PDB file of C-alpha atoms in Angstrom:
ATOM      1  CA  MET P 829     -48.403  41.261  70.972  1.00 45.00           C
ATOM      2  CA  SER P 830     -45.730  42.918  68.802  1.00 43.00           C
ATOM      3  CA  HIS P 831     -41.798  43.463  69.876  1.00 49.00           C
ATOM      4  CA  ASP P 832     -38.988  44.536  68.440  1.00 61.00           C
ATOM      5  CA  ASN P 833     -38.051  42.010  65.781  1.00 82.00           C
ATOM      6  CA  PRO P 834     -35.530  42.195  63.203  1.00 86.00           C
ATOM      7  CA  GLU P 835     -37.333  39.082  61.786  1.00 91.00           C
ATOM      8  CA  ARG P 836     -39.777  40.464  61.010  1.00 93.00           C
ATOM      9  CA  ALA P 837     -38.152  43.849  60.336  1.00 94.00           C
ATOM     10  CA  LEU P 838     -36.420  41.577  57.594  1.00 95.00           C
ATOM     11  CA  ALA P 839     -39.870  40.306  56.430  1.00 97.00           C
ATOM     12  CA  LEU P 840     -41.066  44.302  55.452  1.00 96.00           C
ATOM     13  CA  SER P 841     -38.202  44.568  53.602  1.00 96.00           C
ATOM     14  CA  TYR P 842     -39.736  42.085  51.084  1.00 97.00           C
ATOM     15  CA  ALA P 843     -42.341  44.839  50.117  1.00 97.00           C
ATOM     16  CA  PRO P 844     -41.770  46.574  47.164  1.00 96.00           C
ATOM     17  CA  GLN P 845     -39.977  50.221  47.449  1.00 97.00           C
ATOM     18  CA  SER P 846     -43.468  52.144  46.168  1.00 97.00           C
ATOM     19  CA  ILE P 847     -44.797  49.881  49.254  1.00 97.00           C
ATOM     20  CA  ARG P 848     -42.897  49.562  51.864  1.00 97.00           C
ATOM     21  CA  ALA P 849     -43.719  52.681  53.344  1.00 98.00           C
ATOM     22  CA  ALA P 850     -47.153  52.596  54.011  1.00 98.00           C
ATOM     23  CA  VAL P 851     -46.894  48.522  54.707  1.00 98.00           C
ATOM     24  CA  THR P 852     -44.616  49.303  57.693  1.00 97.00           C
ATOM     25  CA  ALA P 853     -46.281  52.348  58.545  1.00 98.00           C
ATOM     26  CA  LEU P 854     -49.691  49.582  59.454  1.00 98.00           C
ATOM     27  CA  PHE P 855     -47.317  46.887  61.074  1.00 98.00           C
ATOM     28  CA  THR P 856     -46.369  50.020  63.485  1.00 97.00           C
ATOM     29  CA  LEU P 857     -50.104  50.934  64.326  1.00 98.00           C
ATOM     30  CA  ASP P 858     -49.819  47.159  65.321  1.00 98.00           C
ATOM     31  CA  ASP P 859     -47.203  47.503  67.198  1.00 96.00           C
ATOM     32  CA  THR P 860     -48.667  50.926  68.294  1.00 97.00           C
ATOM     33  CA  LEU P 861     -51.896  48.786  69.606  1.00 98.00           C
ATOM     34  CA  ALA P 862     -50.089  46.225  70.985  1.00 97.00           C
ATOM     35  CA  ALA P 863     -47.717  48.394  73.590  1.00 96.00           C
ATOM     36  CA  ILE P 864     -51.472  49.088  75.116  1.00 96.00           C
ATOM     37  CA  LEU P 865     -52.245  45.897  75.928  1.00 93.00           C
ATOM     38  CA  ARG P 866     -48.252  45.480  76.691  1.00 91.00           C
ATOM     39  CA  SER P 867     -48.118  48.013  79.383  1.00 93.00           C
ATOM     40  CA  THR P 868     -52.149  48.501  80.587  1.00 89.00           C
ATOM     41  CA  ARG P 869     -53.241  45.784  84.368  1.00 86.00           C
ATOM     42  CA  GLU P 870     -56.407  47.417  83.923  1.00 92.00           C
ATOM     43  CA  PRO P 871     -58.955  46.846  81.385  1.00 93.00           C
ATOM     44  CA  LEU P 872     -60.374  49.988  81.839  1.00 95.00           C
ATOM     45  CA  ILE P 873     -57.920  52.320  81.570  1.00 96.00           C
ATOM     46  CA  GLY P 874     -56.881  50.265  78.535  1.00 96.00           C
ATOM     47  CA  GLN P 875     -60.056  50.655  76.956  1.00 97.00           C
ATOM     48  CA  MET P 876     -59.641  53.902  77.062  1.00 97.00           C
ATOM     49  CA  ARG P 877     -56.606  53.980  75.332  1.00 97.00           C
ATOM     50  CA  LEU P 878     -57.918  51.897  72.791  1.00 98.00           C
ATOM     51  CA  THR P 879     -60.942  53.531  72.133  1.00 98.00           C
ATOM     52  CA  TRP P 880     -58.274  57.649  71.317  1.00 98.00           C
ATOM     53  CA  TRP P 881     -56.630  55.609  68.694  1.00 98.00           C
ATOM     54  CA  TYR P 882     -60.226  54.714  67.265  1.00 98.00           C
ATOM     55  CA  GLU P 883     -61.033  58.350  67.667  1.00 98.00           C
ATOM     56  CA  ALA P 884     -58.083  59.807  66.613  1.00 98.00           C
ATOM     57  CA  LEU P 885     -57.593  57.200  63.116  1.00 98.00           C
ATOM     58  CA  GLY P 886     -61.036  57.920  61.936  1.00 98.00           C
ATOM     59  CA  ARG P 887     -60.477  61.717  62.506  1.00 98.00           C
ATOM     60  CA  LEU P 888     -57.650  61.173  59.809  1.00 98.00           C
ATOM     61  CA  ASP P 889     -61.302  61.377  57.413  1.00 98.00           C
ATOM     62  CA  THR P 890     -61.332  64.231  57.890  1.00 97.00           C
ATOM     63  CA  ALA P 891     -58.789  66.523  59.190  1.00 97.00           C
ATOM     64  CA  LEU P 892     -55.238  66.748  59.456  1.00 97.00           C
ATOM     65  CA  ALA P 893     -52.912  63.967  60.879  1.00 96.00           C
ATOM     66  CA  PRO P 894     -51.565  65.921  65.080  1.00 93.00           C
ATOM     67  CA  ALA P 895     -48.152  65.865  65.585  1.00 92.00           C
ATOM     68  CA  GLU P 896     -47.895  62.283  66.329  1.00 95.00           C
ATOM     69  CA  PRO P 897     -45.206  60.159  64.099  1.00 97.00           C
ATOM     70  CA  VAL P 898     -48.502  57.537  63.727  1.00 98.00           C
ATOM     71  CA  LEU P 899     -50.733  58.962  62.857  1.00 98.00           C
ATOM     72  CA  ALA P 900     -48.851  61.564  61.037  1.00 98.00           C
ATOM     73  CA  ALA P 901     -47.925  58.792  59.043  1.00 98.00           C
ATOM     74  CA  LEU P 902     -50.620  56.624  58.098  1.00 98.00           C
ATOM     75  CA  GLN P 903     -52.575  59.702  56.243  1.00 98.00           C
ATOM     76  CA  ASN P 904     -49.572  60.568  54.006  1.00 98.00           C
ATOM     77  CA  GLU P 905     -48.932  56.760  53.128  1.00 98.00           C
ATOM     78  CA  VAL P 906     -51.553  54.774  54.072  1.00 98.00           C
ATOM     79  CA  LEU P 907     -54.468  56.645  53.188  1.00 98.00           C
ATOM     80  CA  PRO P 908     -52.999  57.449  49.182  1.00 98.00           C
ATOM     81  CA  PHE P 909     -54.367  53.310  48.573  1.00 98.00           C
ATOM     82  CA  GLY P 910     -58.125  54.355  49.266  1.00 97.00           C
ATOM     83  CA  ILE P 911     -57.435  52.959  52.674  1.00 98.00           C
ATOM     84  CA  SER P 912     -59.993  55.006  55.349  1.00 98.00           C
ATOM     85  CA  GLY P 913     -59.008  56.182  59.280  1.00 98.00           C
ATOM     86  CA  ALA P 914     -62.115  54.559  59.412  1.00 98.00           C
ATOM     87  CA  MET P 915     -60.866  51.214  58.235  1.00 98.00           C
ATOM     88  CA  LEU P 916     -57.700  51.207  59.982  1.00 98.00           C
ATOM     89  CA  GLY P 917     -60.135  52.318  63.714  1.00 98.00           C
ATOM     90  CA  LYS P 918     -60.999  48.671  62.778  1.00 98.00           C
ATOM     91  CA  LEU P 919     -58.244  47.274  64.523  1.00 98.00           C
ATOM     92  CA  THR P 920     -58.681  48.519  67.683  1.00 98.00           C
ATOM     93  CA  ASP P 921     -61.634  45.828  67.765  1.00 97.00           C
ATOM     94  CA  GLY P 922     -59.367  43.198  67.951  1.00 97.00           C
ATOM     95  CA  TRP P 923     -56.742  44.069  70.896  1.00 97.00           C
ATOM     96  CA  GLU P 924     -59.873  44.926  72.940  1.00 96.00           C
ATOM     97  CA  ALA P 925     -61.227  40.659  72.260  1.00 95.00           C
ATOM     98  CA  LEU P 926     -58.310  40.754  74.840  1.00 94.00           C
ATOM     99  CA  LEU P 927     -59.602  43.252  77.585  1.00 93.00           C
ATOM    100  CA  GLU P 928     -62.198  40.057  77.918  1.00 85.00           C
ATOM    101  CA  PRO P 929     -62.311  38.904  82.063  1.00 83.00           C
ATOM    102  CA  ASP P 930     -61.976  35.407  80.671  1.00 82.00           C
ATOM    103  CA  LEU P 931     -59.530  34.662  77.284  1.00 88.00           C
ATOM    104  CA  ASP P 932     -61.962  32.241  75.845  1.00 92.00           C
ATOM    105  CA  ALA P 933     -62.479  30.497  72.190  1.00 94.00           C
ATOM    106  CA  ASP P 934     -64.672  33.546  71.175  1.00 95.00           C
ATOM    107  CA  ALA P 935     -62.477  36.500  72.107  1.00 95.00           C
ATOM    108  CA  ILE P 936     -59.246  34.204  70.272  1.00 96.00           C
ATOM    109  CA  GLU P 937     -61.602  34.178  67.271  1.00 97.00           C
ATOM    110  CA  ARG P 938     -62.199  37.450  67.353  1.00 97.00           C
ATOM    111  CA  PHE P 939     -58.410  38.830  67.933  1.00 98.00           C
ATOM    112  CA  ALA P 940     -57.067  36.101  65.436  1.00 98.00           C
ATOM    113  CA  ARG P 941     -60.284  37.842  62.297  1.00 98.00           C
ATOM    114  CA  ASP P 942     -59.784  41.398  63.818  1.00 98.00           C
ATOM    115  CA  ARG P 943     -56.171  42.374  64.135  1.00 98.00           C
ATOM    116  CA  GLY P 944     -54.476  39.546  62.215  1.00 98.00           C
ATOM    117  CA  ARG P 945     -56.777  38.819  59.243  1.00 98.00           C
ATOM    118  CA  ARG P 946     -58.370  42.921  59.243  1.00 98.00           C
ATOM    119  CA  LEU P 947     -54.198  43.636  59.133  1.00 98.00           C
ATOM    120  CA  PHE P 948     -53.035  41.583  56.664  1.00 98.00           C
ATOM    121  CA  ASP P 949     -56.392  42.362  54.480  1.00 98.00           C
ATOM    122  CA  LEU P 950     -55.465  45.833  54.587  1.00 98.00           C
ATOM    123  CA  ALA P 951     -52.083  45.387  53.327  1.00 98.00           C
ATOM    124  CA  ALA P 952     -53.271  43.603  50.600  1.00 98.00           C
ATOM    125  CA  THR P 953     -55.204  46.446  49.570  1.00 98.00           C
ATOM    126  CA  ILE P 954     -51.730  48.419  49.401  1.00 98.00           C
ATOM    127  CA  VAL P 955     -50.676  45.672  47.383  1.00 96.00           C
ATOM    128  CA  SER P 956     -53.498  45.425  44.645  1.00 96.00           C
ATOM    129  CA  VAL P 957     -53.603  41.465  45.811  1.00 96.00           C
ATOM    130  CA  THR P 958     -57.001  39.000  46.103  1.00 95.00           C
ATOM    131  CA  ASP P 959     -56.209  36.351  47.870  1.00 96.00           C
ATOM    132  CA  ASP P 960     -57.742  34.483  51.118  1.00 95.00           C
ATOM    133  CA  ARG P 961     -54.202  32.993  51.435  1.00 98.00           C
ATOM    134  CA  ILE P 962     -53.644  36.291  52.712  1.00 98.00           C
ATOM    135  CA  GLY P 963     -56.426  36.567  55.149  1.00 98.00           C
ATOM    136  CA  LEU P 964     -56.210  33.584  56.542  1.00 98.00           C
ATOM    137  CA  ALA P 965     -51.761  34.466  56.967  1.00 98.00           C
ATOM    138  CA  GLY P 966     -53.659  37.331  58.887  1.00 98.00           C
ATOM    139  CA  GLU P 967     -55.284  35.111  61.327  1.00 98.00           C
ATOM    140  CA  GLY P 968     -52.403  32.589  61.533  1.00 98.00           C
ATOM    141  CA  TRP P 969     -49.755  34.984  62.202  1.00 98.00           C
ATOM    142  CA  ALA P 970     -51.901  37.466  65.234  1.00 98.00           C
ATOM    143  CA  LEU P 971     -52.756  33.903  67.101  1.00 98.00           C
ATOM    144  CA  ALA P 972     -49.009  32.830  67.074  1.00 97.00           C
ATOM    145  CA  ASP P 973     -47.639  35.658  68.128  1.00 96.00           C
ATOM    146  CA  LEU P 974     -50.743  35.610  70.852  1.00 97.00           C
ATOM    147  CA  ALA P 975     -49.395  31.871  72.149  1.00 96.00           C
ATOM    148  CA  GLN P 976     -45.578  33.266  72.810  1.00 93.00           C
ATOM    149  CA  LYS P 977     -47.379  35.524  75.193  1.00 91.00           C
ATOM    150  CA  LEU P 978     -50.437  33.619  76.759  1.00 91.00           C
ATOM    151  CA  THR P 979     -48.998  31.630  80.669  1.00 87.00           C
ATOM    152  CA  GLU P 980     -52.854  30.457  80.399  1.00 85.00           C
ATOM    153  CA  THR P 981     -52.303  26.701  79.581  1.00 87.00           C
ATOM    154  CA  ALA P 982     -56.022  26.680  77.949  1.00 89.00           C
ATOM    155  CA  GLY P 983     -56.120  29.740  76.164  1.00 91.00           C
ATOM    156  CA  ARG P 984     -52.437  29.003  74.180  1.00 93.00           C
ATOM    157  CA  GLU P 985     -52.677  25.640  72.881  1.00 94.00           C
ATOM    158  CA  LEU P 986     -56.110  26.132  71.263  1.00 95.00           C
ATOM    159  CA  ALA P 987     -54.421  30.080  69.384  1.00 96.00           C
ATOM    160  CA  ARG P 988     -51.408  27.545  69.087  1.00 96.00           C
ATOM    161  CA  VAL P 989     -53.050  25.098  67.808  1.00 96.00           C
ATOM    162  CA  ARG P 990     -55.451  27.095  65.530  1.00 97.00           C
ATOM    163  CA  ALA P 991     -52.404  28.911  64.187  1.00 98.00           C
ATOM    164  CA  SER P 992     -50.622  26.260  62.330  1.00 97.00           C
ATOM    165  CA  LYS P 993     -53.957  25.196  61.447  1.00 98.00           C
ATOM    166  CA  ALA P 994     -53.898  28.943  59.773  1.00 98.00           C
ATOM    167  CA  LEU P 995     -50.616  29.536  58.912  1.00 98.00           C
ATOM    168  CA  ASP P 996     -50.583  25.908  56.635  1.00 98.00           C
ATOM    169  CA  GLN P 997     -53.722  26.995  54.809  1.00 98.00           C
ATOM    170  CA  ALA P 998     -52.023  29.857  53.787  1.00 98.00           C
ATOM    171  CA  LEU P 999     -48.768  28.713  52.705  1.00 98.00           C
ATOM    172  CA  GLN P1000     -50.087  26.279  49.918  1.00 97.00           C
ATOM    173  CA  GLY P1001     -49.126  27.395  46.654  1.00 97.00           C
ATOM    174  CA  ARG P1002     -46.682  30.049  45.540  1.00 98.00           C
ATOM    175  CA  TRP P1003     -47.737  33.896  47.137  1.00 98.00           C
ATOM    176  CA  PRO P1004     -46.478  36.060  43.971  1.00 96.00           C
ATOM    177  CA  SER P1005     -44.044  39.197  44.592  1.00 96.00           C
ATOM    178  CA  SER P1006     -45.877  41.395  45.734  1.00 97.00           C
ATOM    179  CA  THR P1007     -47.209  39.688  48.991  1.00 98.00           C
ATOM    180  CA  ARG P1008     -44.113  37.848  49.876  1.00 98.00           C
ATOM    181  CA  ALA P1009     -43.154  40.219  52.881  1.00 98.00           C
ATOM    182  CA  LEU P1010     -46.485  39.410  53.966  1.00 98.00           C
ATOM    183  CA  GLY P1011     -46.268  36.168  53.353  1.00 98.00           C
ATOM    184  CA  ALA P1012     -42.752  35.948  54.673  1.00 98.00           C
ATOM    185  CA  LEU P1013     -44.449  36.997  58.433  1.00 98.00           C
ATOM    186  CA  ALA P1014     -46.287  33.931  57.983  1.00 98.00           C
ATOM    187  CA  VAL P1015     -43.412  32.228  57.581  1.00 97.00           C
ATOM    188  CA  SER P1016     -41.809  33.107  60.459  1.00 96.00           C
ATOM    189  CA  ALA P1017     -45.463  32.735  62.449  1.00 97.00           C
ATOM    190  CA  ARG P1018     -45.267  29.341  61.269  1.00 96.00           C
ATOM    191  CA  PHE P1019     -41.195  28.703  62.734  1.00 93.00           C
ATOM    192  CA  ASP P1020     -42.482  30.068  66.213  1.00 94.00           C
ATOM    193  CA  MET P1021     -45.147  27.423  66.604  1.00 94.00           C
ATOM    194  CA  THR P1022     -42.700  24.148  65.589  1.00 89.00           C
ATOM    195  CA  SER P1023     -41.788  22.256  68.260  1.00 71.00           C
ATOM    196  CA  ALA P1024     -37.991  23.506  68.878  1.00 74.00           C
ATOM    197  CA  ALA P1025     -37.590  25.660  66.295  1.00 70.00           C
ATOM    198  CA  ALA P1026     -35.023  27.683  65.908  1.00 81.00           C
ATOM    199  CA  ALA P1027     -34.092  30.917  67.198  1.00 85.00           C
ATOM    200  CA  PRO P1028     -35.854  34.155  65.878  1.00 85.00           C
ATOM    201  CA  GLY P1029     -32.680  35.514  62.946  1.00 86.00           C
ATOM    202  CA  SER P1030     -30.952  32.901  63.517  1.00 91.00           C
ATOM    203  CA  PRO P1031     -29.013  30.786  60.052  1.00 93.00           C
ATOM    204  CA  ARG P1032     -31.926  28.140  59.635  1.00 92.00           C
ATOM    205  CA  ARG P1033     -34.952  30.268  59.020  1.00 94.00           C
ATOM    206  CA  VAL P1034     -33.126  33.813  57.783  1.00 94.00           C
ATOM    207  CA  ALA P1035     -32.781  31.179  54.996  1.00 95.00           C
ATOM    208  CA  ARG P1036     -35.795  29.490  54.962  1.00 95.00           C
ATOM    209  CA  LEU P1037     -37.470  34.138  54.428  1.00 96.00           C
ATOM    210  CA  ALA P1038     -34.773  34.192  51.500  1.00 96.00           C
ATOM    211  CA  TRP P1039     -36.054  31.308  50.046  1.00 97.00           C
ATOM    212  CA  HIS P1040     -39.810  31.740  50.221  1.00 98.00           C
ATOM    213  CA  ARG P1041     -38.747  35.355  49.367  1.00 97.00           C
ATOM    214  CA  LEU P1042     -37.166  34.436  46.259  1.00 97.00           C
ATOM    215  CA  THR P1043     -39.782  31.874  45.308  1.00 98.00           C
ATOM    216  CA  GLY P1044     -42.847  32.347  46.515  1.00 98.00           C
ATOM    217  CA  TYR P1045     -42.854  29.187  48.773  1.00 97.00           C
TER     218      TYR P1045
END
């Protein structure tokens, strides 16, 4: 799903300094959950590992984080914004959808909502902005990522079409300055859904992200 991506790091660097660590901690959690799906062939093992994270995140509300860097960063950086460990734990729902033996339209929708929309809405809480385009951008971003990873043609095409539609809607109008890290992630994902897109990190794409940072468009 997610991976080491310099373009994503560039987008996240657009977050205001005061909240950058919190937003980065959120996306590091997403990377951690993505790695479970990438490295697990057995659905039962994947389920067990996701359950471990679900429970560990929930415990952040009542106990000091263990010596695990991702959990510690979430407790220190994210929870002060009024986001609970239980809310973070619900991000595992999106990844569980990919453990379904048949990745149908319902499973793809669940993934979009419970990984993408939920993650971006949590980030929106950190930046104190209410805007439905943010959740829509999250759905599109997650589906664009999924479309690039799926080998099964029907699911890949469904994710691609749905991602493009969500991202086009999300990128209508000007984004407030505090949300442009998230907007830039949507811009990057929209590039990925364009046929013959420029490669990630190419000058054209970096210039487009910089334009979004400057203008909100």
